GROMACS .gro file of C-alpha atoms in nm:
model
  335
    1UNK     CA    1  19.887   5.781  22.093
    2UNK     CA    2  19.724   5.539  22.335
    3UNK     CA    3  19.570   5.235  22.164
    4UNK     CA    4  19.421   5.370  21.843
    5UNK     CA    5  19.312   5.692  22.013
    6UNK     CA    6  19.548   5.987  22.014
    7UNK     CA    7  19.529   6.308  22.213
    8UNK     CA    8  19.505   6.626  22.008
    9UNK     CA    9  19.558   6.963  22.175
   10UNK     CA   10  19.352   7.266  22.073
   11UNK     CA   11  19.472   7.573  22.262
   12UNK     CA   12  19.437   7.490  22.631
   13UNK     CA   13  19.208   7.193  22.566
   14UNK     CA   14  19.292   6.831  22.492
   15UNK     CA   15  19.057   6.606  22.295
   16UNK     CA   16  19.072   6.234  22.228
   17UNK     CA   17  19.085   6.169  21.853
   18UNK     CA   18  19.048   5.838  21.670
   19UNK     CA   19  19.358   5.747  21.470
   20UNK     CA   20  19.168   5.736  21.140
   21UNK     CA   21  19.067   6.101  21.192
   22UNK     CA   22  19.423   6.218  21.257
   23UNK     CA   23  19.655   6.369  20.992
   24UNK     CA   24  19.904   6.085  21.058
   25UNK     CA   25  19.653   5.833  20.918
   26UNK     CA   26  19.609   6.016  20.586
   27UNK     CA   27  19.929   6.011  20.379
   28UNK     CA   28  19.781   5.874  20.056
   29UNK     CA   29  19.611   6.090  19.794
   30UNK     CA   30  19.383   5.896  19.561
   31UNK     CA   31  19.366   6.201  19.335
   32UNK     CA   32  19.745   6.198  19.289
   33UNK     CA   33  19.747   5.827  19.207
   34UNK     CA   34  19.473   5.864  18.944
   35UNK     CA   35  19.648   6.168  18.793
   36UNK     CA   36  19.962   5.965  18.724
   37UNK     CA   37  20.062   5.913  18.363
   38UNK     CA   38  20.115   5.554  18.244
   39UNK     CA   39  20.493   5.612  18.258
   40UNK     CA   40  20.478   5.742  18.616
   41UNK     CA   41  20.265   5.445  18.723
   42UNK     CA   42  20.512   5.205  18.558
   43UNK     CA   43  20.808   5.372  18.730
   44UNK     CA   44  20.637   5.357  19.070
   45UNK     CA   45  20.552   4.988  19.028
   46UNK     CA   46  20.901   4.903  18.894
   47UNK     CA   47  21.071   5.062  19.197
   48UNK     CA   48  20.863   4.849  19.430
   49UNK     CA   49  20.897   4.530  19.225
   50UNK     CA   50  21.271   4.564  19.163
   51UNK     CA   51  21.368   4.752  19.479
   52UNK     CA   52  21.721   4.599  19.485
   53UNK     CA   53  21.802   4.748  19.142
   54UNK     CA   54  21.616   5.078  19.199
   55UNK     CA   55  21.355   4.987  18.938
   56UNK     CA   56  21.586   4.847  18.672
   57UNK     CA   57  21.417   4.542  18.510
   58UNK     CA   58  21.527   4.194  18.613
   59UNK     CA   59  21.431   3.894  18.399
   60UNK     CA   60  21.176   3.685  18.597
   61UNK     CA   61  21.292   3.374  18.412
   62UNK     CA   62  21.669   3.373  18.471
   63UNK     CA   63  21.739   3.679  18.688
   64UNK     CA   64  21.956   3.848  18.426
   65UNK     CA   65  21.993   4.228  18.439
   66UNK     CA   66  22.087   4.271  18.072
   67UNK     CA   67  21.799   4.331  17.834
   68UNK     CA   68  21.684   4.498  17.512
   69UNK     CA   69  21.402   4.753  17.496
   70UNK     CA   70  21.147   4.659  17.229
   71UNK     CA   71  21.010   4.963  17.047
   72UNK     CA   72  20.696   4.788  16.918
   73UNK     CA   73  20.559   4.702  17.264
   74UNK     CA   74  20.628   4.805  17.627
   75UNK     CA   75  20.826   4.487  17.699
   76UNK     CA   76  21.191   4.387  17.735
   77UNK     CA   77  21.387   4.097  17.585
   78UNK     CA   78  21.639   3.927  17.813
   79UNK     CA   79  21.993   3.904  17.675
   80UNK     CA   80  22.055   3.596  17.886
   81UNK     CA   81  21.766   3.362  17.802
   82UNK     CA   82  21.597   3.548  17.516
   83UNK     CA   83  21.258   3.559  17.691
   84UNK     CA   84  21.035   3.863  17.656
   85UNK     CA   85  20.884   4.004  17.973
   86UNK     CA   86  20.678   4.301  18.083
   87UNK     CA   87  20.668   4.496  18.407
   88UNK     CA   88  20.404   4.257  18.548
   89UNK     CA   89  20.529   3.927  18.398
   90UNK     CA   90  20.555   3.658  18.662
   91UNK     CA   91  20.364   3.866  18.920
   92UNK     CA   92  20.008   3.828  19.041
   93UNK     CA   93  19.908   4.080  18.769
   94UNK     CA   94  20.044   3.854  18.493
   95UNK     CA   95  19.841   3.891  18.169
   96UNK     CA   96  19.663   4.200  18.302
   97UNK     CA   97  19.410   4.390  18.093
   98UNK     CA   98  19.379   4.702  18.310
   99UNK     CA   99  19.643   4.974  18.288
  100UNK     CA  100  19.894   4.996  18.573
  101UNK     CA  101  19.755   5.336  18.670
  102UNK     CA  102  19.407   5.186  18.710
  103UNK     CA  103  19.552   4.897  18.911
  104UNK     CA  104  19.735   5.136  19.145
  105UNK     CA  105  19.418   5.342  19.170
  106UNK     CA  106  19.223   5.027  19.259
  107UNK     CA  107  19.476   4.944  19.533
  108UNK     CA  108  19.444   5.296  19.676
  109UNK     CA  109  19.064   5.264  19.679
  110UNK     CA  110  19.089   4.918  19.837
  111UNK     CA  111  19.319   5.049  20.112
  112UNK     CA  112  19.081   5.331  20.201
  113UNK     CA  113  18.789   5.092  20.250
  114UNK     CA  114  18.826   5.054  20.627
  115UNK     CA  115  18.557   4.783  20.634
  116UNK     CA  116  18.647   4.622  20.303
  117UNK     CA  117  18.557   4.712  19.945
  118UNK     CA  118  18.313   4.537  19.715
  119UNK     CA  119  18.384   4.438  19.356
  120UNK     CA  120  18.060   4.601  19.241
  121UNK     CA  121  18.162   4.937  19.385
  122UNK     CA  122  18.514   4.910  19.241
  123UNK     CA  123  18.374   4.830  18.895
  124UNK     CA  124  18.167   5.149  18.915
  125UNK     CA  125  18.462   5.357  19.039
  126UNK     CA  126  18.696   5.238  18.762
  127UNK     CA  127  18.420   5.204  18.500
  128UNK     CA  128  18.533   4.850  18.425
  129UNK     CA  129  18.359   4.515  18.403
  130UNK     CA  130  18.246   4.357  18.732
  131UNK     CA  131  18.438   4.039  18.650
  132UNK     CA  132  18.765   4.233  18.614
  133UNK     CA  133  18.709   4.407  18.948
  134UNK     CA  134  18.616   4.079  19.121
  135UNK     CA  135  18.934   3.903  19.004
  136UNK     CA  136  19.156   4.204  19.079
  137UNK     CA  137  19.035   4.227  19.441
  138UNK     CA  138  19.085   3.854  19.493
  139UNK     CA  139  19.437   3.880  19.352
  140UNK     CA  140  19.508   4.150  19.612
  141UNK     CA  141  19.372   3.923  19.887
  142UNK     CA  142  19.594   3.639  19.763
  143UNK     CA  143  19.900   3.867  19.762
  144UNK     CA  144  19.818   3.982  20.116
  145UNK     CA  145  19.790   3.620  20.230
  146UNK     CA  146  20.126   3.526  20.078
  147UNK     CA  147  20.296   3.824  20.244
  148UNK     CA  148  20.148   3.755  20.590
  149UNK     CA  149  20.314   3.424  20.677
  150UNK     CA  150  20.516   3.546  20.976
  151UNK     CA  151  20.552   3.231  21.182
  152UNK     CA  152  20.373   3.099  21.490
  153UNK     CA  153  20.195   3.331  21.734
  154UNK     CA  154  20.346   3.383  22.078
  155UNK     CA  155  20.284   3.550  22.415
  156UNK     CA  156  19.915   3.572  22.508
  157UNK     CA  157  19.701   3.435  22.226
  158UNK     CA  158  19.321   3.461  22.220
  159UNK     CA  159  19.132   3.192  22.029
  160UNK     CA  160  18.767   3.187  21.924
  161UNK     CA  161  18.541   3.086  21.636
  162UNK     CA  162  18.232   3.227  21.465
  163UNK     CA  163  18.007   3.136  21.171
  164UNK     CA  164  18.026   3.339  20.850
  165UNK     CA  165  17.922   3.297  20.487
  166UNK     CA  166  17.593   3.168  20.351
  167UNK     CA  167  17.252   3.281  20.462
  168UNK     CA  168  16.934   3.120  20.598
  169UNK     CA  169  16.645   3.361  20.549
  170UNK     CA  170  16.428   3.392  20.864
  171UNK     CA  171  16.070   3.275  20.808
  172UNK     CA  172  15.788   3.522  20.854
  173UNK     CA  173  15.598   3.325  21.122
  174UNK     CA  174  15.779   3.243  21.443
  175UNK     CA  175  15.677   2.877  21.443
  176UNK     CA  176  15.836   2.833  21.097
  177UNK     CA  177  16.173   2.984  21.189
  178UNK     CA  178  16.485   2.765  21.196
  179UNK     CA  179  16.772   2.760  21.442
  180UNK     CA  180  17.056   2.856  21.206
  181UNK     CA  181  17.314   2.723  21.453
  182UNK     CA  182  17.201   2.362  21.401
  183UNK     CA  183  17.401   2.148  21.158
  184UNK     CA  184  17.087   2.040  20.969
  185UNK     CA  185  17.031   2.403  20.869
  186UNK     CA  186  17.391   2.477  20.773
  187UNK     CA  187  17.492   2.491  20.406
  188UNK     CA  188  17.838   2.431  20.262
  189UNK     CA  189  17.871   2.808  20.229
  190UNK     CA  190  17.834   2.870  20.602
  191UNK     CA  191  18.157   2.786  20.783
  192UNK     CA  192  18.350   2.876  21.096
  193UNK     CA  193  18.630   3.132  21.093
  194UNK     CA  194  18.882   3.059  21.368
  195UNK     CA  195  19.063   3.371  21.490
  196UNK     CA  196  19.395   3.339  21.674
  197UNK     CA  197  19.514   3.676  21.794
  198UNK     CA  198  19.813   3.789  21.997
  199UNK     CA  199  19.736   4.048  22.263
  200UNK     CA  200  19.830   4.376  22.089
  201UNK     CA  201  19.989   4.173  21.811
  202UNK     CA  202  19.920   3.970  21.499
  203UNK     CA  203  19.600   3.798  21.386
  204UNK     CA  204  19.591   3.459  21.211
  205UNK     CA  205  19.277   3.300  21.069
  206UNK     CA  206  19.158   2.966  20.940
  207UNK     CA  207  18.830   2.835  20.803
  208UNK     CA  208  18.688   2.503  20.924
  209UNK     CA  209  18.350   2.331  20.920
  210UNK     CA  210  18.300   2.352  21.298
  211UNK     CA  211  18.467   2.525  21.591
  212UNK     CA  212  18.604   2.202  21.741
  213UNK     CA  213  18.843   2.177  21.443
  214UNK     CA  214  18.999   2.498  21.570
  215UNK     CA  215  19.193   2.296  21.829
  216UNK     CA  216  19.422   2.144  21.564
  217UNK     CA  217  19.446   2.481  21.390
  218UNK     CA  218  19.557   2.647  21.713
  219UNK     CA  219  19.822   2.382  21.778
  220UNK     CA  220  19.961   2.439  21.427
  221UNK     CA  221  19.975   2.818  21.452
  222UNK     CA  222  20.061   2.895  21.815
  223UNK     CA  223  20.412   2.864  21.955
  224UNK     CA  224  20.480   2.621  22.239
  225UNK     CA  225  20.485   2.808  22.569
  226UNK     CA  226  20.232   3.071  22.461
  227UNK     CA  227  19.937   3.128  22.695
  228UNK     CA  228  19.608   3.056  22.519
  229UNK     CA  229  19.287   3.235  22.618
  230UNK     CA  230  18.961   3.060  22.523
  231UNK     CA  231  18.594   3.062  22.617
  232UNK     CA  232  18.397   2.795  22.802
  233UNK     CA  233  18.328   2.569  22.499
  234UNK     CA  234  18.424   2.210  22.589
  235UNK     CA  235  18.638   2.142  22.280
  236UNK     CA  236  18.898   2.398  22.394
  237UNK     CA  237  18.968   2.173  22.695
  238UNK     CA  238  19.206   1.973  22.473
  239UNK     CA  239  19.441   2.274  22.445
  240UNK     CA  240  19.533   2.241  22.812
  241UNK     CA  241  19.754   1.942  22.724
  242UNK     CA  242  19.969   2.160  22.500
  243UNK     CA  243  19.960   2.519  22.632
  244UNK     CA  244  19.914   2.713  22.954
  245UNK     CA  245  19.547   2.810  22.919
  246UNK     CA  246  19.311   3.069  23.067
  247UNK     CA  247  18.935   3.029  23.034
  248UNK     CA  248  18.657   3.285  23.040
  249UNK     CA  249  18.291   3.188  23.089
  250UNK     CA  250  18.090   3.433  22.880
  251UNK     CA  251  17.776   3.340  23.071
  252UNK     CA  252  17.930   3.517  23.372
  253UNK     CA  253  18.160   3.788  23.229
  254UNK     CA  254  18.349   3.911  22.923
  255UNK     CA  255  18.676   3.938  23.116
  256UNK     CA  256  18.774   3.790  23.452
  257UNK     CA  257  19.099   3.713  23.637
  258UNK     CA  258  19.308   3.816  23.338
  259UNK     CA  259  19.126   3.585  23.096
  260UNK     CA  260  18.932   3.715  22.796
  261UNK     CA  261  18.883   3.676  22.420
  262UNK     CA  262  18.793   4.039  22.358
  263UNK     CA  263  19.051   4.092  22.082
  264UNK     CA  264  18.923   3.790  21.890
  265UNK     CA  265  18.566   3.915  21.934
  266UNK     CA  266  18.676   4.257  21.807
  267UNK     CA  267  18.811   4.092  21.492
  268UNK     CA  268  18.481   3.910  21.442
  269UNK     CA  269  18.301   4.242  21.469
  270UNK     CA  270  18.518   4.378  21.186
  271UNK     CA  271  18.464   4.082  20.955
  272UNK     CA  272  18.091   4.073  21.027
  273UNK     CA  273  18.057   4.442  20.936
  274UNK     CA  274  18.243   4.367  20.612
  275UNK     CA  275  18.018   4.072  20.531
  276UNK     CA  276  17.687   4.236  20.615
  277UNK     CA  277  17.756   4.600  20.533
  278UNK     CA  278  17.998   4.584  20.240
  279UNK     CA  279  17.980   4.252  20.056
  280UNK     CA  280  17.630   4.139  20.167
  281UNK     CA  281  17.715   3.785  20.053
  282UNK     CA  282  18.034   3.579  20.093
  283UNK     CA  283  18.051   3.239  19.923
  284UNK     CA  284  18.199   2.960  20.132
  285UNK     CA  285  18.501   2.885  19.913
  286UNK     CA  286  18.613   3.249  19.926
  287UNK     CA  287  18.561   3.293  20.300
  288UNK     CA  288  18.927   3.223  20.385
  289UNK     CA  289  19.040   3.501  20.149
  290UNK     CA  290  18.803   3.754  20.306
  291UNK     CA  291  18.913   3.648  20.656
  292UNK     CA  292  19.279   3.698  20.558
  293UNK     CA  293  19.202   4.044  20.421
  294UNK     CA  294  19.022   4.150  20.738
  295UNK     CA  295  19.302   4.011  20.955
  296UNK     CA  296  19.545   4.232  20.762
  297UNK     CA  297  19.314   4.533  20.802
  298UNK     CA  298  19.288   4.465  21.175
  299UNK     CA  299  19.665   4.440  21.219
  300UNK     CA  300  19.735   4.747  21.002
  301UNK     CA  301  19.457   4.962  21.148
  302UNK     CA  302  19.707   5.202  21.310
  303UNK     CA  303  19.925   5.229  21.000
  304UNK     CA  304  19.895   5.532  20.769
  305UNK     CA  305  19.707   5.459  20.447
  306UNK     CA  306  20.011   5.559  20.241
  307UNK     CA  307  20.213   5.288  20.415
  308UNK     CA  308  19.929   5.039  20.368
  309UNK     CA  309  19.927   5.123  19.996
  310UNK     CA  310  20.302   5.058  19.970
  311UNK     CA  311  20.262   4.730  20.162
  312UNK     CA  312  20.000   4.594  19.922
  313UNK     CA  313  20.175   4.712  19.604
  314UNK     CA  314  20.498   4.551  19.728
  315UNK     CA  315  20.315   4.229  19.817
  316UNK     CA  316  20.151   4.219  19.473
  317UNK     CA  317  20.481   4.296  19.297
  318UNK     CA  318  20.658   3.996  19.451
  319UNK     CA  319  20.363   3.754  19.453
  320UNK     CA  320  20.387   3.495  19.172
  321UNK     CA  321  20.134   3.443  18.895
  322UNK     CA  322  19.808   3.321  19.047
  323UNK     CA  323  19.701   2.971  18.948
  324UNK     CA  324  19.358   3.028  19.103
  325UNK     CA  325  19.278   3.369  18.951
  326UNK     CA  326  19.465   3.378  18.620
  327UNK     CA  327  19.197   3.310  18.356
  328UNK     CA  328  18.939   3.256  18.631
  329UNK     CA  329  18.627   3.333  18.427
  330UNK     CA  330  18.750   3.134  18.125
  331UNK     CA  331  18.804   2.831  18.351
  332UNK     CA  332  18.455   2.873  18.498
  333UNK     CA  333  18.302   2.865  18.149
  334UNK     CA  334  18.491   2.545  18.063
  335UNK     CA  335  18.393   2.371  18.390
   0.00000   0.00000   0.00000
C-alpha cells in the first residue's frame, strides 16, 4: 500500500484502489454488533474495560476484585468498600439510559461515518431521542480527546489556521454582501481552528479567536528542534525564534523548495466537509470537540474500521464520568 492507495491485481492487470474500498478496511460488521444479545454486549464491553482481568469486574471506587452479584439488578457490590457498581459506573457512560448493545451499535455507526456522523441521523438509526444521540456522540468525542494526548509533535510539522463554525448568510444583492473575513462580521460562534500536523504523522488541533494566537499554541504543542512549515502570514514570523522554519507563499505556489502546508490543508478539507455536508451547523463552544474528532479520523484513516471500533470502545471504557455531558440537558434547563 502506497499512501492510502493500494495496488490490487486482477489477473494480469494491476489497478490502484483506495484503502476504504479494500477488504483490509472492512473488518467490522454493524449487523453482527446489532444482533448481539445484552449479555454478549456486556461481555464485549467488560473485556475492553477490564482488559487486565479478562473482563472480571474491578470496583471503580477502591480497585477491589472481590464482589457480590446482586440478583435484583445487573450490578455488583464490592466486598472491600461496600459500594455498588455497574459495568459502566465511573466511565463516560455513567448513568446511561441506552442499552449497551445500542451504545456499541452507535459506536460502530459513528466509526463508519468517514466524514463524521450527525446526531439527527443517529437518533433516526437507533430510534431514540435526538437529545440522547447528541450527548452520546459528544461523549465519544470527549473520550477520543482524552485518549489522544500523545505528547509534543516532532519532525516536520505543518501549521495553519482556518475559520469554522457560525454562519453569515450572503445577501441577495452584491452591494449588500459582507466580507465574512472581517472581525466586525464575525460572531462568537465563528472561530479559528489551528491544525498542527506531522508529515505522515499525528494531527493536533486547537481553537482560538484569530490565527495569530496559533503561535503560542504551536510553541506549546511542538517539540523543540522540530522543523515548522507555515504560510506567508506575518504572525508566523515569530516562530523563527523558536524553531527551524520553512515558509511557503501561497500567492506563488502550494509547494516550493521543500516547504508546504498541504497536510494541514488536507485536514481542513476533511473538517469543512464534515461541517457543511454532515452537521450543517457547528456551534462555537463545541468546535474544539468536532476538530478533535476529525483529527482522530484523519490520523486513523488507514486503520481498519474494526480496529477503529475497538479504539473508541476502549477509550470510552477508561474515560472517567463526564462533568460536561452527564446530565447535560437537565443543567441546560436549570441555567
